[in-house]
PDB file of C-alpha atoms in Angstrom:
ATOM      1  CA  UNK K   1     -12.230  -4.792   9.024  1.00  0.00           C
ATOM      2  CA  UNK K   2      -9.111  -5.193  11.211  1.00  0.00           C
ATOM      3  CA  UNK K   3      -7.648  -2.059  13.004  1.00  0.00           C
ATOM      4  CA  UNK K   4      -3.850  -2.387  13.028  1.00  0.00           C
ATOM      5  CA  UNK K   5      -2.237  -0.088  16.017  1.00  0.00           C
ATOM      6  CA  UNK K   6       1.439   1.087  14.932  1.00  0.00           C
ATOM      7  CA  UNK K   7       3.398   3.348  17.672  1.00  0.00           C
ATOM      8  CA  UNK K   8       3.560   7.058  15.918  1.00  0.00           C
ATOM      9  CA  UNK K   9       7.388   7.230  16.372  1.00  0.00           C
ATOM     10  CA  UNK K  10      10.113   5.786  17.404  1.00  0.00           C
ATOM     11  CA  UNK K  11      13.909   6.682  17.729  1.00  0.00           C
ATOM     12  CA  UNK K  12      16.931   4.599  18.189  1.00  0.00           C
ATOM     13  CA  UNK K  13      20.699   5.811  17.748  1.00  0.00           C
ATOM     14  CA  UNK K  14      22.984   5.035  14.708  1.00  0.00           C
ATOM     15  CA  UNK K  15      23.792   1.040  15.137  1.00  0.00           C
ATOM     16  CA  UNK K  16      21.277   0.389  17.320  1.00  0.00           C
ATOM     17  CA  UNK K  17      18.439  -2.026  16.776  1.00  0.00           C
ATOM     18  CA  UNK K  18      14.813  -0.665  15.966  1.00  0.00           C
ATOM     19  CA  UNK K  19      11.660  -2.473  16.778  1.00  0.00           C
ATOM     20  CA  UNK K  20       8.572  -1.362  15.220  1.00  0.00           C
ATOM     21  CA  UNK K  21       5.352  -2.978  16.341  1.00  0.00           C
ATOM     22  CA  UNK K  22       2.077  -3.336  14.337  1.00  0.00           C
ATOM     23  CA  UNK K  23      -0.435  -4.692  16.665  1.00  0.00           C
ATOM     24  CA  UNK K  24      -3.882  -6.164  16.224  1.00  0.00           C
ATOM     25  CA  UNK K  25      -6.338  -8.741  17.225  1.00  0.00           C
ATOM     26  CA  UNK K  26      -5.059 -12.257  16.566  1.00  0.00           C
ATOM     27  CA  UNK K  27      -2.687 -10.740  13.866  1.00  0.00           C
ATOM     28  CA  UNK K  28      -0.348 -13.421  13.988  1.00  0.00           C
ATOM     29  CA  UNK K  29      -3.050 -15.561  11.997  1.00  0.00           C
ATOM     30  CA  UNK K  30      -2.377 -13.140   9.255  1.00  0.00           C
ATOM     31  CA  UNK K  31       0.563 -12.379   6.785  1.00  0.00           C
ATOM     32  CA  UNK K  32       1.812  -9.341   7.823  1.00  0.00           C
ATOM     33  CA  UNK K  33       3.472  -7.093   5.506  1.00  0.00           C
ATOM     34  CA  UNK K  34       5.884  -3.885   5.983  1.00  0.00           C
ATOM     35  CA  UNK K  35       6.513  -0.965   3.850  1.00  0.00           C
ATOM     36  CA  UNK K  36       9.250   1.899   4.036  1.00  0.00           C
ATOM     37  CA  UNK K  37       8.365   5.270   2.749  1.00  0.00           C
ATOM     38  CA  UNK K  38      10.864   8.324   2.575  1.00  0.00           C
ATOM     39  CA  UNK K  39       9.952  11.463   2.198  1.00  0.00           C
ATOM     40  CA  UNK K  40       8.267  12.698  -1.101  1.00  0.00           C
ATOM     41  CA  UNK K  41       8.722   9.266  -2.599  1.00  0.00           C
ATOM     42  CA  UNK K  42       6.452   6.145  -3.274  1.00  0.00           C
ATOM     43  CA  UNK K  43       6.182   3.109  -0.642  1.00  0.00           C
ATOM     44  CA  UNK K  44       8.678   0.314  -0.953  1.00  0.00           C
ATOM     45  CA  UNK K  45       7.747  -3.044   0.207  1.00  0.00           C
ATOM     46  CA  UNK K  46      10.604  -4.135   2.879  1.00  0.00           C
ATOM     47  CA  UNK K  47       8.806  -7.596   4.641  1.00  0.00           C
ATOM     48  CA  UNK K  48       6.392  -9.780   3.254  1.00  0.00           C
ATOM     49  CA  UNK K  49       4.438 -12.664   4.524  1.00  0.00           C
ATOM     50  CA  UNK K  50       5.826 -11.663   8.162  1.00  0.00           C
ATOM     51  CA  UNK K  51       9.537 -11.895   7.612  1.00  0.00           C
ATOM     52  CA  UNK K  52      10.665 -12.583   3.995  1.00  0.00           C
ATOM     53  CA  UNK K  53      12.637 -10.077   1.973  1.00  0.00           C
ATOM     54  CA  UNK K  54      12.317  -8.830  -1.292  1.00  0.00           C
ATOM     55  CA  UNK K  55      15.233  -9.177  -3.264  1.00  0.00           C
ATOM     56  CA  UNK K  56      17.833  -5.755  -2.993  1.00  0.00           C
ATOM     57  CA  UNK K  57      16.296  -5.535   0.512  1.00  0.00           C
ATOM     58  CA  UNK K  58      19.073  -5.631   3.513  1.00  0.00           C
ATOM     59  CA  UNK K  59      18.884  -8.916   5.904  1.00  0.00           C
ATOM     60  CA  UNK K  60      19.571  -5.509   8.906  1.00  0.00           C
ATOM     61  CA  UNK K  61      15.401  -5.686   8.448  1.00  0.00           C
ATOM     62  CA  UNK K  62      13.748  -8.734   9.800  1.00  0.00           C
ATOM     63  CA  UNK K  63      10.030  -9.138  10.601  1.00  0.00           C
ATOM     64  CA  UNK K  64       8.422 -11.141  13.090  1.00  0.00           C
ATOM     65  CA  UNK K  65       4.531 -12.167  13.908  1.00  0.00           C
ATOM     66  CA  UNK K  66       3.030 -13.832  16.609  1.00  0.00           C
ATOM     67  CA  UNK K  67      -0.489 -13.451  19.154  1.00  0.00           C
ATOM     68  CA  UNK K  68      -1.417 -10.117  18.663  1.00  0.00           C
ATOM     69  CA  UNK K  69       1.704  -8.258  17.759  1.00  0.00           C
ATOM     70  CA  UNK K  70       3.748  -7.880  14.540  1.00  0.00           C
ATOM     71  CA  UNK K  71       7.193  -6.565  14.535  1.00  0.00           C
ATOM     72  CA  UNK K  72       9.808  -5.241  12.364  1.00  0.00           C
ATOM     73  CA  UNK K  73      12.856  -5.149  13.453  1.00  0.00           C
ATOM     74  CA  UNK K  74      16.009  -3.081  11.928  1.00  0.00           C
ATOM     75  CA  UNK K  75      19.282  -4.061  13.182  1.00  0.00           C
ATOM     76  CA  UNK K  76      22.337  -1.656  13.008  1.00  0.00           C
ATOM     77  CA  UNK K  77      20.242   1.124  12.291  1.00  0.00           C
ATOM     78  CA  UNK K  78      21.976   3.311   9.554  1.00  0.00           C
ATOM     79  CA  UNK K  79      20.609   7.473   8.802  1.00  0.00           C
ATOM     80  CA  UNK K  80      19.272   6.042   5.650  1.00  0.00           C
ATOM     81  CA  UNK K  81      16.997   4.203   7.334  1.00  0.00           C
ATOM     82  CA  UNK K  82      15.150   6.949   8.871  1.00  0.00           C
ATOM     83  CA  UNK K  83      11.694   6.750   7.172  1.00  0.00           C
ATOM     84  CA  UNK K  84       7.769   6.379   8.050  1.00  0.00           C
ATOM     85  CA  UNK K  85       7.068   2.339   8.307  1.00  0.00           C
ATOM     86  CA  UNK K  86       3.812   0.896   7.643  1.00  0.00           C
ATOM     87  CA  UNK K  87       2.425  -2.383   8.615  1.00  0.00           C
ATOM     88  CA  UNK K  88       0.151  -4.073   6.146  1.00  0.00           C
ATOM     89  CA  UNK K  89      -2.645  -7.374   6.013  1.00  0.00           C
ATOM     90  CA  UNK K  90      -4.996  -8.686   3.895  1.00  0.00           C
ATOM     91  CA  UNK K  91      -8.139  -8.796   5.823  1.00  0.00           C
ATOM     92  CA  UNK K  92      -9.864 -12.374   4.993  1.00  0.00           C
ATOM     93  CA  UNK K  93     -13.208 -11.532   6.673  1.00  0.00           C
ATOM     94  CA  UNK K  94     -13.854  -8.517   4.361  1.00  0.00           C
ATOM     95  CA  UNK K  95     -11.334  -8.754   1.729  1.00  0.00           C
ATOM     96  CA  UNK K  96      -9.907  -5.639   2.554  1.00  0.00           C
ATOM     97  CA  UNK K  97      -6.607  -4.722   2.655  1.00  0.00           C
ATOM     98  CA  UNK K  98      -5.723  -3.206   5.877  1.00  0.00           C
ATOM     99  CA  UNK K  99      -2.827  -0.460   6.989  1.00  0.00           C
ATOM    100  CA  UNK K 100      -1.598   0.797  10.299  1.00  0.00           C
ATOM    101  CA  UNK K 101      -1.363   4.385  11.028  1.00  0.00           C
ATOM    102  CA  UNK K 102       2.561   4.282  10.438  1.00  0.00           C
ATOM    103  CA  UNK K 103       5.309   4.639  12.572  1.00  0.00           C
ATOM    104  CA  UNK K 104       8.027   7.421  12.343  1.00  0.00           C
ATOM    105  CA  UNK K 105      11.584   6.402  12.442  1.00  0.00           C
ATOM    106  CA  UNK K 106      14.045   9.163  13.923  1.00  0.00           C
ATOM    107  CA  UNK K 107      17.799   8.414  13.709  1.00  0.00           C
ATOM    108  CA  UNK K 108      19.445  10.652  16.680  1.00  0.00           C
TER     109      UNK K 108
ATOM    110  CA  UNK B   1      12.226  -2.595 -16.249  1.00  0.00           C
ATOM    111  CA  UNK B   2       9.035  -2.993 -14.443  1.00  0.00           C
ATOM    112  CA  UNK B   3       7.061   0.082 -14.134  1.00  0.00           C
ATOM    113  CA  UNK B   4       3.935   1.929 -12.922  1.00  0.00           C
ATOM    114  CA  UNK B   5       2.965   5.398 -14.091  1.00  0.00           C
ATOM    115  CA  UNK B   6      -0.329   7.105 -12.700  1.00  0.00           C
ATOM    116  CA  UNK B   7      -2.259  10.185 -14.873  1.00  0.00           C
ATOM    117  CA  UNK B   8      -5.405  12.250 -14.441  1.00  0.00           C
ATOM    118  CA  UNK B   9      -4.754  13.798 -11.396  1.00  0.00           C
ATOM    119  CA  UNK B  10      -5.930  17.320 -10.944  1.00  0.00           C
ATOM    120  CA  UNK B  11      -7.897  19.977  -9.004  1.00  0.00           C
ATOM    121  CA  UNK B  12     -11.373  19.195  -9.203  1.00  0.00           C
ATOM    122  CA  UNK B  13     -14.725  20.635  -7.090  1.00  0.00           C
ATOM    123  CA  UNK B  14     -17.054  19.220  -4.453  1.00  0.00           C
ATOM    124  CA  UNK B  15     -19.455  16.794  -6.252  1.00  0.00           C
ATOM    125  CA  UNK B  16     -17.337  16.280  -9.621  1.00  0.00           C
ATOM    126  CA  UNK B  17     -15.765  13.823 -11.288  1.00  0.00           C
ATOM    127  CA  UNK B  18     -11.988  12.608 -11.954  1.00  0.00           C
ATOM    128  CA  UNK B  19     -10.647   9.175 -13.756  1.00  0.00           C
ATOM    129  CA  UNK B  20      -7.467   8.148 -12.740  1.00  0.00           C
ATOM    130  CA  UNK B  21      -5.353   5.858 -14.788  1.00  0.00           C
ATOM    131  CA  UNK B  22      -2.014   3.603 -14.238  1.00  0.00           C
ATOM    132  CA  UNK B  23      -0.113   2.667 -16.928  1.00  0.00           C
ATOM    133  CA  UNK B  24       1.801  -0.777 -16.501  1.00  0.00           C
ATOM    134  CA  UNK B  25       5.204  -2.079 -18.341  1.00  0.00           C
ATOM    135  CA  UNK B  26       7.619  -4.479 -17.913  1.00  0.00           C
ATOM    136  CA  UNK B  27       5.476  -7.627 -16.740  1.00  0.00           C
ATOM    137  CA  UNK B  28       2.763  -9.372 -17.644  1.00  0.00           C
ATOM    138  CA  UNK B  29      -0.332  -7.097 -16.751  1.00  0.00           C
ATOM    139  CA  UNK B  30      -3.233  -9.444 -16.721  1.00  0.00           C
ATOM    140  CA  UNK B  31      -1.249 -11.833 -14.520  1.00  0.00           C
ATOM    141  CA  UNK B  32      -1.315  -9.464 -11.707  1.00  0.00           C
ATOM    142  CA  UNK B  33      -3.764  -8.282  -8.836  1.00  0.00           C
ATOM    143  CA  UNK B  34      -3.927  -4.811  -8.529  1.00  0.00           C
ATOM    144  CA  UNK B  35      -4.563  -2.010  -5.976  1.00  0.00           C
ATOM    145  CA  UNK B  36      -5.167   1.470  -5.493  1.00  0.00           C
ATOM    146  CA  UNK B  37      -3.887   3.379  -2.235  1.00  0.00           C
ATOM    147  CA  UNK B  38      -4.150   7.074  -1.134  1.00  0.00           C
ATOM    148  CA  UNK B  39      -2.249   9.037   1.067  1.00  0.00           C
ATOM    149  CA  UNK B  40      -3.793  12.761   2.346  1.00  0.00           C
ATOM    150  CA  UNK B  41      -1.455  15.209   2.642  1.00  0.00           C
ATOM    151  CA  UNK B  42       0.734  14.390   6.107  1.00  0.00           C
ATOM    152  CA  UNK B  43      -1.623  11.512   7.092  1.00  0.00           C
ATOM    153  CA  UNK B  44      -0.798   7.883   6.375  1.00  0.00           C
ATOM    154  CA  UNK B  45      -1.907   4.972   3.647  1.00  0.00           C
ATOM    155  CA  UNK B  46      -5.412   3.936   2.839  1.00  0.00           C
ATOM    156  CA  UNK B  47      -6.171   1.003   1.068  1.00  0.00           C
ATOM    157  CA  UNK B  48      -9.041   2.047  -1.478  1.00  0.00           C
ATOM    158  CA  UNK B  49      -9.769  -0.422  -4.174  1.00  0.00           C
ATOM    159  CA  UNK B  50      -8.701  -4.111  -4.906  1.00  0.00           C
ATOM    160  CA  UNK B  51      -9.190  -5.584  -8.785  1.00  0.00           C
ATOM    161  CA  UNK B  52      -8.353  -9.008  -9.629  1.00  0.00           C
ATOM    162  CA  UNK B  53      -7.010 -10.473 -12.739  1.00  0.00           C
ATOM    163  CA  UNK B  54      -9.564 -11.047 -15.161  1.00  0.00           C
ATOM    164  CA  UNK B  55     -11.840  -8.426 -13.138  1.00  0.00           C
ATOM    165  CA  UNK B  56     -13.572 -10.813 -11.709  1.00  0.00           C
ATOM    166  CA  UNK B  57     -13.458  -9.737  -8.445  1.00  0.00           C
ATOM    167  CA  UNK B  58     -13.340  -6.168  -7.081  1.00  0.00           C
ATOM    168  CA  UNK B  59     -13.536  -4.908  -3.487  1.00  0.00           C
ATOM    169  CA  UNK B  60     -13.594  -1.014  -1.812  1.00  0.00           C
ATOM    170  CA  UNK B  61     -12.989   0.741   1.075  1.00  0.00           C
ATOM    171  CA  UNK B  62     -16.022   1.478   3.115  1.00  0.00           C
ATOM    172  CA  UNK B  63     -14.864   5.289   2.772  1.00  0.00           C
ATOM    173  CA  UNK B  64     -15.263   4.905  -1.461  1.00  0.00           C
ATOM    174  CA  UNK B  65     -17.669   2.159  -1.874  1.00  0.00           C
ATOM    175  CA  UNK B  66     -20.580   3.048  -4.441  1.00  0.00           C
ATOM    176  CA  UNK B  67     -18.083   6.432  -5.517  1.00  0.00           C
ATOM    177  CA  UNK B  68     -15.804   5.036  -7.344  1.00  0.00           C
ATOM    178  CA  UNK B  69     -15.159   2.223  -9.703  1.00  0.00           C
ATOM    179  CA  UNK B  70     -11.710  -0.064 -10.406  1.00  0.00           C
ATOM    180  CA  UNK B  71     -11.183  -1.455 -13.807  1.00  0.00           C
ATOM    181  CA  UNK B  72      -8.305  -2.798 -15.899  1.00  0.00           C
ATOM    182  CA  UNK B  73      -7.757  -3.356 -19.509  1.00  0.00           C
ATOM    183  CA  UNK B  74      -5.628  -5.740 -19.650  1.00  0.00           C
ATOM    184  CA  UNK B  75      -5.104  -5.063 -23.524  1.00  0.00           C
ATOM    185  CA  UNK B  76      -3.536  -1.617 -23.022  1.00  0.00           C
ATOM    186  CA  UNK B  77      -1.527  -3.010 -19.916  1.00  0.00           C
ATOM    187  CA  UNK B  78      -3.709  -0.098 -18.056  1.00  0.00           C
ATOM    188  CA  UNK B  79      -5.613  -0.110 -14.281  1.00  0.00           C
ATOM    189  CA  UNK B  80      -8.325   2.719 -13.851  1.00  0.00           C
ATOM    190  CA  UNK B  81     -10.136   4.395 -10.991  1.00  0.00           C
ATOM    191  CA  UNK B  82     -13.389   6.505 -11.711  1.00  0.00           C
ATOM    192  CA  UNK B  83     -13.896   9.118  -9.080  1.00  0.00           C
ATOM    193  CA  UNK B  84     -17.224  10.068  -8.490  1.00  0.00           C
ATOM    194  CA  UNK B  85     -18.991  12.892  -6.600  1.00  0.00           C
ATOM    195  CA  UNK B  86     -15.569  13.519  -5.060  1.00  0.00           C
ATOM    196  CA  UNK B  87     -15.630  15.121  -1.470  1.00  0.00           C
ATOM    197  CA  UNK B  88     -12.743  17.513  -0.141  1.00  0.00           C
ATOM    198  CA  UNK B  89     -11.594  14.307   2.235  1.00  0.00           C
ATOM    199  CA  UNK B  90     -10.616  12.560  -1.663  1.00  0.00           C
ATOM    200  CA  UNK B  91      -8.150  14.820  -1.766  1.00  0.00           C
ATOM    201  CA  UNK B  92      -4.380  12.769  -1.864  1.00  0.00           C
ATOM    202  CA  UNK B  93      -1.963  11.031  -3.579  1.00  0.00           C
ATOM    203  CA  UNK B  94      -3.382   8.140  -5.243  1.00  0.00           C
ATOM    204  CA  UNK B  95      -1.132   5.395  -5.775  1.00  0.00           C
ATOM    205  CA  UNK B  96      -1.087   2.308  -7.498  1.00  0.00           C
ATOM    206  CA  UNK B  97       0.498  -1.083  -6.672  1.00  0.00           C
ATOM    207  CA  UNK B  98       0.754  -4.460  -8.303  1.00  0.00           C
ATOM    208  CA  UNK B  99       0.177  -7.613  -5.474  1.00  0.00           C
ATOM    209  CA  UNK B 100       3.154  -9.872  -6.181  1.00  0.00           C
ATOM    210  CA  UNK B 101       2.583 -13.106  -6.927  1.00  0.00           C
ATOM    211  CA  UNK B 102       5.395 -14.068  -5.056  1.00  0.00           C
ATOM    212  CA  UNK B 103       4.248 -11.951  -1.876  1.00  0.00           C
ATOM    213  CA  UNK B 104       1.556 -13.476  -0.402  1.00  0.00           C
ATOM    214  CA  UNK B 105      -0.142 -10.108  -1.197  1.00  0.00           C
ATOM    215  CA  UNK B 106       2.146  -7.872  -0.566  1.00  0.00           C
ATOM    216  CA  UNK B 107       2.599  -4.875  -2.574  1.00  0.00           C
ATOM    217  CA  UNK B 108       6.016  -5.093  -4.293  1.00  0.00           C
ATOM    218  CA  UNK B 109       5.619  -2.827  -7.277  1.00  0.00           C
ATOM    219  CA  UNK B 110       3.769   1.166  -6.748  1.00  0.00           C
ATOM    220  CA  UNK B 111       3.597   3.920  -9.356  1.00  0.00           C
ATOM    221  CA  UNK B 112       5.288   7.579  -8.000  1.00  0.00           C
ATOM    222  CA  UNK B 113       1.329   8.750  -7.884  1.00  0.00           C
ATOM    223  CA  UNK B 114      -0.914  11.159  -8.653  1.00  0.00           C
ATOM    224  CA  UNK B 115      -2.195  14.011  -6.941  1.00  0.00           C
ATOM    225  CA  UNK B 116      -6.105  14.492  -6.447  1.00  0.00           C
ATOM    226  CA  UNK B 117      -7.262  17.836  -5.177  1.00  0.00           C
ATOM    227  CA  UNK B 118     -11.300  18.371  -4.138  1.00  0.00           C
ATOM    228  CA  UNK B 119     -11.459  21.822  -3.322  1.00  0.00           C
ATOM    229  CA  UNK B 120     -14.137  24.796  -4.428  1.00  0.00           C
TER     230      UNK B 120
END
């Protein structure tokens, strides 16, 4: 199965942009999805097929995908935004559906 | 509104049984792939079972495979996960979530979850 390599944290300061990266080997041949968990509360898919929204989602999140790196990128970072951020594919080889560790987001 | 509501969560010992079950409304059940995902306490998501519509197709985690077993009745809107000879490394959140079909696979609908403990 693939083996998707997420950063364990990152900060950024209040209207900053955010870059989370999800990488993995030739990952950009794969629809890459991203989910935002808070605290004591279910996952919420933010980015699907590398960079659409769901509806009610805020255009500040953007995803990209390319080579061997995914990213998600959070423009004008807001407090509210400060969750753990988990990359997701759908392993073809296996059928398995495949998360990254998760990455930490700290708003200073 | 569209809704997913896990049960049958508990404390259970080394070696036993549990059957978790996920209660669906809002949508059209049997027109959905569904999932079940587990979180350990403080440690990320695992992916641990994969059902299609019409249960044709199911697939497991390496971690799970020949433990447990995913089924849906699609006539009581209802997804199910039988736990068998649990191990203290079961124990976590167990969440389920509904593949849109407008996701490419994504996960756009999850239950709040339920808790599995393994533990003598």
């Amino acid at each position: 199965s693939s083996v998707l390599t997420q950063p364990p944290s990152v900060s950024v300061a209040p209207g900053k942009t955010a870059r989370i990266t999800c990488g993995g080997n030739n990952i950009g041949s794969k629809s890459v999805h991203w989910y935002q968990q808070k605290p004591g509360q279910a996952p919420v898919l933010v980015i699907y097929y590398d960079n659409e929204r769901p509806s009610g989602i805020p255009e500040r999140l953007s995803g990209s995908n390319s080579g061997n790196t995914a990213t998600l990128t959070i423009s004008r970072v807001e407090a509210g935004d400060e969750a753990d951020y988990y990359c997701q594919v759908w392993d073809v080889s296996s059928d398995h559906r495949v998360f990254g560790g998760g990455t930490k987001l700290t708003v200073l | 509104e569209v809704q997913l509501v896990e049960s049958g969560g508990g404390l259970v010992q080394p070696g036993g049984s549990l059957r978790l079950s996920c209660a669906a409304s809002g949508f059209t059940f049997r027109s959905y792939e569904m999932n079940w995902v587990r979180q350990a306490p403080g440690k990320g998501l695992e992916w641990v079972s994969y059902i299609r519509t019409t249960s044709t197709t199911v697939y497991y985690a390496d971690s799970v495979k020949g433990r447990f077993t995913i089924s849906r009745d699609d006539a009581k809107n209802s997804l199910y996960l039988q736990m068998n000879s649990l191990r203290p490394e079961d124990t976590a959140v167990y969440y389920c979530a509904r593949e849109g079909r407008t996701t490419v696979g994504g996960m756009d609908v999850w239950g709040q979850g339920t808790t599995v403990t393994v533990s003598s």
